[in-house]
């Protein structure tokens, strides 16, 4: 059982740290974007160095005080706020925000955990390199949190998830030992891959304080198109065609549901929509091509082949950066429109790529059987990752249907599980899905996870109650 | 302490398994390519299914009998043979060699652990897809072993190591539980990444029985060139130039040392050498380009730019598949020539890319101070991975210098460690480098590794003495 991060503990810890390392926790550390939880911590620790972070962990370990690691606070499953149990200490990495080094020749950048994703992207760009992780909250999200949650986003198809973009870590383990693992190596087979264990562990196995990140060449030319597809199966066939014609240079392939653009028209009328009338299904395609190839030509060629194959009915290739930005604004505004409409239940799912059309059809049917709801099913179809969100009928409010929320989620997750999919494709488990993981997770994997957690953090001080139930 | 896999144990276990699952171990299970160890197991278990493998593990767990997992037996660090201690049971995956399924639209293939790497490559090619892992022993090495050792090879620059090509695993954990983790998902953030923990653990944390593997589109056109570079620094600058011009489509970038081609001339005179006289340093470059680009033109353009920049002095772009094969034969024959000359000490190192020229210079100097030795320093320079192998002076035999072997390895590993490199870039730890890992490894990481090993395999039955000292 843990002890509370009370005034006495904090006062004692403050004596071992420079002034102003510990502060009363402002409300921003206790809130999370969906408003489902409110943290109860009274204190936040703000270390400036990995050694200070280690001092904090050692003290918490000795006193059996829980810690909630805090990055940008943008997580969507409540992993950044304390749960039930004794009061925890918030550990914010915001002061460790330096870009320690960039090695353009090596395509490597070393960033501290508190650097925002946008800062990392900008530092890479200054050296004519690309850090391809990209997601809606990149101005606020911090790279330590992106790694701890193995963030996904729009470029996974080409460049992988956050874990695929990390070569090494510096981290504090639960017992306060510092792991100096900031390797800049592409090949290193010296023992268990602790890096991949901490990445995606949501701060329950260690505190990431810095990372060696993989950069890529900036593609010589980028192009963006929007194509109206007949149905989700046509979207998949279009993806295959695109990869046959363009190879791995297809960097984003996003499915957009008519429900989403209806929400835009209703709530964000300034967002420009590309067709009139809007089609039932569209895809946004982005390519990044090497020298010697013209993106707009490659996309037009793709459109012609797809049209001939009966996959697409209409299409627009961006003719300028402005138009390219417009297409992306439409895509990136959908979550905001969703929030303004107000979802009864949201789901971050993935299924095997080939099963996507069946998943969408079965999912809509299951929800239709529950009432006259609107489903907005959109997302990173190139990765099999769809956000399957359920909204009240027009003119009604989500609060009226809150009694159905749990049943809806159960129905969607049952379906995902049945189709060998994931109930958390990119957002993680946090506090929101601890019970779901226990219900649907593989028993052998869960047993290994519990054994690892107990071995590395026997007192359970790190992010208690996230991912696994608190000890 | 473990018990021996003696006749009594084997007889009892045989009763729980179909006929012929257990056999006396033929010599091939006890040998390894470098002849440094000879396994002492008398019995080999050959399961046909994951359930049979689980039965074997449960029995070994109950009786505290050690298991040595066996793939193709091609590992170079002795991980496939038993070490000291009570007699172990060899567990060979060779009968689980099916390609269970291929999903071309998803770019996914499911293979059992005993499929050879060449079988996996061929199954992908049948569906017009590429499984890019490629290494000299691919006809014999099995995919389960490739994953357990996180194999590297020649295409890491573009496609990553074995771990980067795996989406999911089926495995038996040390307690005999079966983990059904054959996910075909590109995004799945549901708990700790057990997949990456088992990959590279060299069979010490679980037995991989099947894997979901990532396929890629086959590039529309491949091209290969050999260029003579002034020195290793010019090779690096050429790599940067190549990536600026050609992007990620550079799939291999291999450095070849004049010492290596001298060995070829001496020992394998049928291998065609591209220049006369041969230059001190060459690179072999391979590109795989999308539609619309001509590989030979891209490589010629690269050569011209590199020549103008003073990086290269001569070059050949393969004009036919025959010539392309000749270039690769030269590269892939170097390890064989090395074996015929006989190295005193071999090293599988990586250093940060930018530090490579300094590493080569300092490494040669350190060895020169020990005597008139020949150094063949070659390999996957695009990944910072060099094989730094030391040979006797011409006309002398490695046996005469065996007393220096340890000092040489110490000197090279000290240097690698000093330069923040890895003492095992792609071959793993096995039995060969257990002491090196203990000496040079990060203490916090080692302590976490020991904790994980004890938590998952408290009796230490899985590959005892590999990676970590036997319990």
Short mmCIF file of C-alpha atoms in Angstrom, two decimals, chain A residues 105-107 129 149-153 156 158-159 161 163-164 173 175 177-180 182-197 199-202 204-205 216-217 236-237 240 243-248 290-293 301 350-355 380 382-383 385 420-429 437 442-445 447-449 451-453 455-456 467-468, chain B residues 105-107 129 149-153 156 158-159 161 163-164 173 175 177-180 182-197 199-202 204-205 216-217 236-237 240 243-248 290-293 301 350-355 380 382-383 385 420-429 437 442-445 447-449 451-453 455-456 467-468:
data_model
loop_
_atom_site.label_atom_id
_atom_site.label_comp_id
_atom_site.label_asym_id
_atom_site.label_seq_id
_atom_site.Cartn_x
_atom_site.Cartn_y
_atom_site.Cartn_z
CA UNK A 105 24.86 13.33 -40.87
CA UNK A 106 23.64 10.55 -38.60
CA UNK A 107 19.98 11.52 -38.89
CA UNK A 129 15.72 16.76 -41.71
CA UNK A 149 2.41 6.34 -24.84
CA UNK A 150 3.95 5.20 -28.14
CA UNK A 151 2.04 7.91 -30.00
CA UNK A 152 0.80 7.23 -33.51
CA UNK A 153 -0.63 9.99 -35.66
CA UNK A 156 2.63 5.84 -39.19
CA UNK A 158 5.38 5.31 -43.81
CA UNK A 159 7.46 6.05 -40.74
CA UNK A 161 4.83 4.73 -34.43
CA UNK A 163 8.68 3.58 -30.80
CA UNK A 164 9.96 3.12 -34.33
CA UNK A 173 14.01 3.37 -13.22
CA UNK A 175 14.38 2.38 -7.80
CA UNK A 177 18.80 4.17 -10.89
CA UNK A 178 19.57 6.20 -14.00
CA UNK A 179 19.72 4.24 -17.24
CA UNK A 180 22.14 5.99 -19.57
CA UNK A 182 21.01 7.41 -25.19
CA UNK A 183 22.47 5.29 -27.98
CA UNK A 184 22.71 6.74 -31.46
CA UNK A 185 23.09 3.29 -32.98
CA UNK A 186 21.00 1.62 -35.68
CA UNK A 187 22.18 -1.80 -34.58
CA UNK A 188 22.81 -2.79 -31.01
CA UNK A 189 22.07 -6.31 -29.81
CA UNK A 190 23.35 -6.17 -26.27
CA UNK A 191 20.66 -7.60 -24.06
CA UNK A 192 16.96 -7.10 -23.50
CA UNK A 193 15.38 -4.16 -25.23
CA UNK A 194 14.62 -1.96 -22.26
CA UNK A 195 13.89 0.91 -24.63
CA UNK A 196 10.87 -0.80 -26.15
CA UNK A 197 9.73 -1.90 -22.69
CA UNK A 199 8.11 3.01 -24.60
CA UNK A 200 4.38 2.45 -24.38
CA UNK A 201 4.51 1.59 -20.66
CA UNK A 202 2.80 4.92 -19.90
CA UNK A 204 4.55 2.70 -15.09
CA UNK A 205 8.03 1.19 -15.45
CA UNK A 216 14.60 11.07 -42.02
CA UNK A 217 15.49 12.90 -45.21
CA UNK A 236 -8.50 -0.37 -49.26
CA UNK A 237 -8.14 -1.30 -52.92
CA UNK A 240 -3.05 -1.26 -52.53
CA UNK A 243 1.46 1.29 -52.87
CA UNK A 244 1.91 -0.65 -56.09
CA UNK A 245 2.40 2.57 -58.02
CA UNK A 246 4.16 4.76 -55.48
CA UNK A 247 5.72 2.31 -53.01
CA UNK A 248 6.44 3.32 -49.41
CA UNK A 290 12.32 11.60 -54.11
CA UNK A 291 13.95 13.83 -56.73
CA UNK A 292 12.87 13.28 -60.30
CA UNK A 293 9.24 12.51 -59.57
CA UNK A 301 -1.80 8.88 -62.50
CA UNK A 350 -7.55 -1.06 -35.09
CA UNK A 351 -8.28 -4.26 -36.96
CA UNK A 352 -6.29 -6.16 -39.56
CA UNK A 353 -6.33 -4.05 -42.70
CA UNK A 354 -8.27 -6.59 -44.76
CA UNK A 355 -11.02 -6.70 -42.13
CA UNK A 380 -5.70 6.30 -40.26
CA UNK A 382 -3.62 2.92 -43.91
CA UNK A 383 -2.73 1.55 -40.48
CA UNK A 385 -6.69 2.42 -37.17
CA UNK A 420 -8.47 -9.80 -33.77
CA UNK A 421 -8.18 -6.07 -33.43
CA UNK A 422 -7.04 -3.67 -30.75
CA UNK A 423 -9.21 -1.68 -28.36
CA UNK A 424 -6.50 0.91 -28.11
CA UNK A 425 -4.69 1.45 -31.35
CA UNK A 426 -2.85 4.62 -30.44
CA UNK A 427 -4.13 6.23 -27.24
CA UNK A 428 -2.96 3.58 -24.78
CA UNK A 429 -4.64 2.14 -21.70
CA UNK A 437 -7.36 -4.70 -20.93
CA UNK A 442 -4.21 -12.23 -23.61
CA UNK A 443 -3.89 -13.98 -20.20
CA UNK A 444 -0.27 -15.02 -20.75
CA UNK A 445 0.69 -11.48 -21.75
CA UNK A 447 0.60 -12.40 -16.43
CA UNK A 448 3.99 -11.45 -17.92
CA UNK A 449 3.10 -7.76 -17.59
CA UNK A 451 5.45 -10.07 -13.29
CA UNK A 452 7.52 -7.35 -15.00
CA UNK A 453 5.76 -4.56 -13.14
CA UNK A 455 9.94 -6.99 -10.60
CA UNK A 456 10.83 -3.43 -11.59
CA UNK A 467 -2.30 0.23 -17.42
CA UNK A 468 -2.58 -2.37 -14.62
CA UNK B 105 -3.32 -6.61 -49.18
CA UNK B 106 -2.19 -6.15 -45.59
CA UNK B 107 1.49 -6.71 -46.35
CA UNK B 129 5.89 -8.66 -51.87
CA UNK B 149 18.55 -12.69 -32.01
CA UNK B 150 17.11 -9.59 -33.70
CA UNK B 151 19.11 -10.31 -36.85
CA UNK B 152 20.45 -7.44 -38.93
CA UNK B 153 21.97 -8.01 -42.35
CA UNK B 156 18.75 -2.54 -42.19
CA UNK B 158 16.14 1.03 -45.30
CA UNK B 159 13.98 -1.58 -43.62
CA UNK B 161 16.41 -4.96 -38.02
CA UNK B 163 12.43 -6.54 -34.71
CA UNK B 164 11.26 -3.79 -37.01
CA UNK B 173 6.57 -18.29 -21.82
CA UNK B 175 6.03 -21.24 -17.19
CA UNK B 177 1.73 -20.39 -20.82
CA UNK B 178 1.09 -19.75 -24.50
CA UNK B 179 1.00 -16.12 -25.55
CA UNK B 180 -1.33 -15.78 -28.52
CA UNK B 182 -0.02 -12.99 -33.57
CA UNK B 183 -1.43 -9.55 -34.22
CA UNK B 184 -1.53 -8.23 -37.76
CA UNK B 185 -1.91 -4.65 -36.53
CA UNK B 186 0.23 -1.63 -37.31
CA UNK B 187 -1.02 0.15 -34.22
CA UNK B 188 -1.78 -1.56 -30.95
CA UNK B 189 -1.11 0.21 -27.66
CA UNK B 190 -2.49 -2.28 -25.20
CA UNK B 191 0.11 -2.77 -22.52
CA UNK B 192 3.80 -3.56 -22.36
CA UNK B 193 5.48 -4.57 -25.57
CA UNK B 194 6.19 -8.22 -24.85
CA UNK B 195 7.02 -8.71 -28.53
CA UNK B 196 10.07 -6.46 -28.38
CA UNK B 197 11.08 -8.02 -25.07
CA UNK B 199 12.82 -10.34 -29.76
CA UNK B 200 16.53 -10.12 -29.10
CA UNK B 201 16.29 -12.01 -25.79
CA UNK B 202 18.01 -15.00 -27.43
CA UNK B 204 16.09 -16.63 -22.46
CA UNK B 205 12.60 -15.23 -21.81
CA UNK B 216 6.94 -4.29 -48.19
CA UNK B 217 6.18 -3.46 -51.79
CA UNK B 236 30.10 8.77 -45.00
CA UNK B 237 29.84 11.94 -47.04
CA UNK B 240 24.74 11.70 -46.95
CA UNK B 243 20.27 10.10 -49.07
CA UNK B 244 19.89 13.72 -50.13
CA UNK B 245 19.51 12.68 -53.75
CA UNK B 246 17.71 9.36 -53.44
CA UNK B 247 16.03 9.48 -50.00
CA UNK B 248 15.22 6.32 -48.08
CA UNK B 290 9.60 3.52 -57.31
CA UNK B 291 8.06 3.69 -60.80
CA UNK B 292 9.23 6.50 -62.99
CA UNK B 293 12.84 6.52 -61.83
CA UNK B 301 23.89 11.06 -61.18
CA UNK B 350 28.71 -0.38 -34.17
CA UNK B 351 29.45 3.22 -33.36
CA UNK B 352 27.52 6.41 -34.03
CA UNK B 353 27.68 6.99 -37.76
CA UNK B 354 29.64 10.24 -37.49
CA UNK B 355 32.32 8.52 -35.40
CA UNK B 380 27.11 -2.23 -43.04
CA UNK B 382 25.09 2.76 -43.49
CA UNK B 383 24.09 1.43 -40.05
CA UNK B 385 27.96 -1.49 -38.09
CA UNK B 420 29.47 5.12 -27.24
CA UNK B 421 29.22 2.16 -29.54
CA UNK B 422 28.04 -1.42 -29.24
CA UNK B 423 30.15 -4.52 -28.77
CA UNK B 424 27.48 -6.57 -30.44
CA UNK B 425 25.78 -4.75 -33.25
CA UNK B 426 23.95 -7.67 -34.79
CA UNK B 427 25.16 -11.04 -33.50
CA UNK B 428 23.88 -10.76 -29.94
CA UNK B 429 25.46 -11.82 -26.64
CA UNK B 437 28.06 -7.35 -21.35
CA UNK B 442 24.91 0.01 -18.28
CA UNK B 443 24.46 -1.02 -14.61
CA UNK B 444 20.85 0.15 -14.42
CA UNK B 445 19.97 -1.74 -17.59
CA UNK B 447 19.89 -4.69 -13.06
CA UNK B 448 16.56 -4.33 -14.89
CA UNK B 449 17.48 -7.28 -17.14
CA UNK B 451 14.97 -8.48 -12.51
CA UNK B 452 13.00 -9.29 -15.66
CA UNK B 453 14.74 -12.63 -16.14
CA UNK B 455 10.45 -12.52 -12.75
CA UNK B 456 9.63 -14.44 -15.92
CA UNK B 467 22.97 -13.31 -22.26
CA UNK B 468 23.14 -13.31 -18.45
#
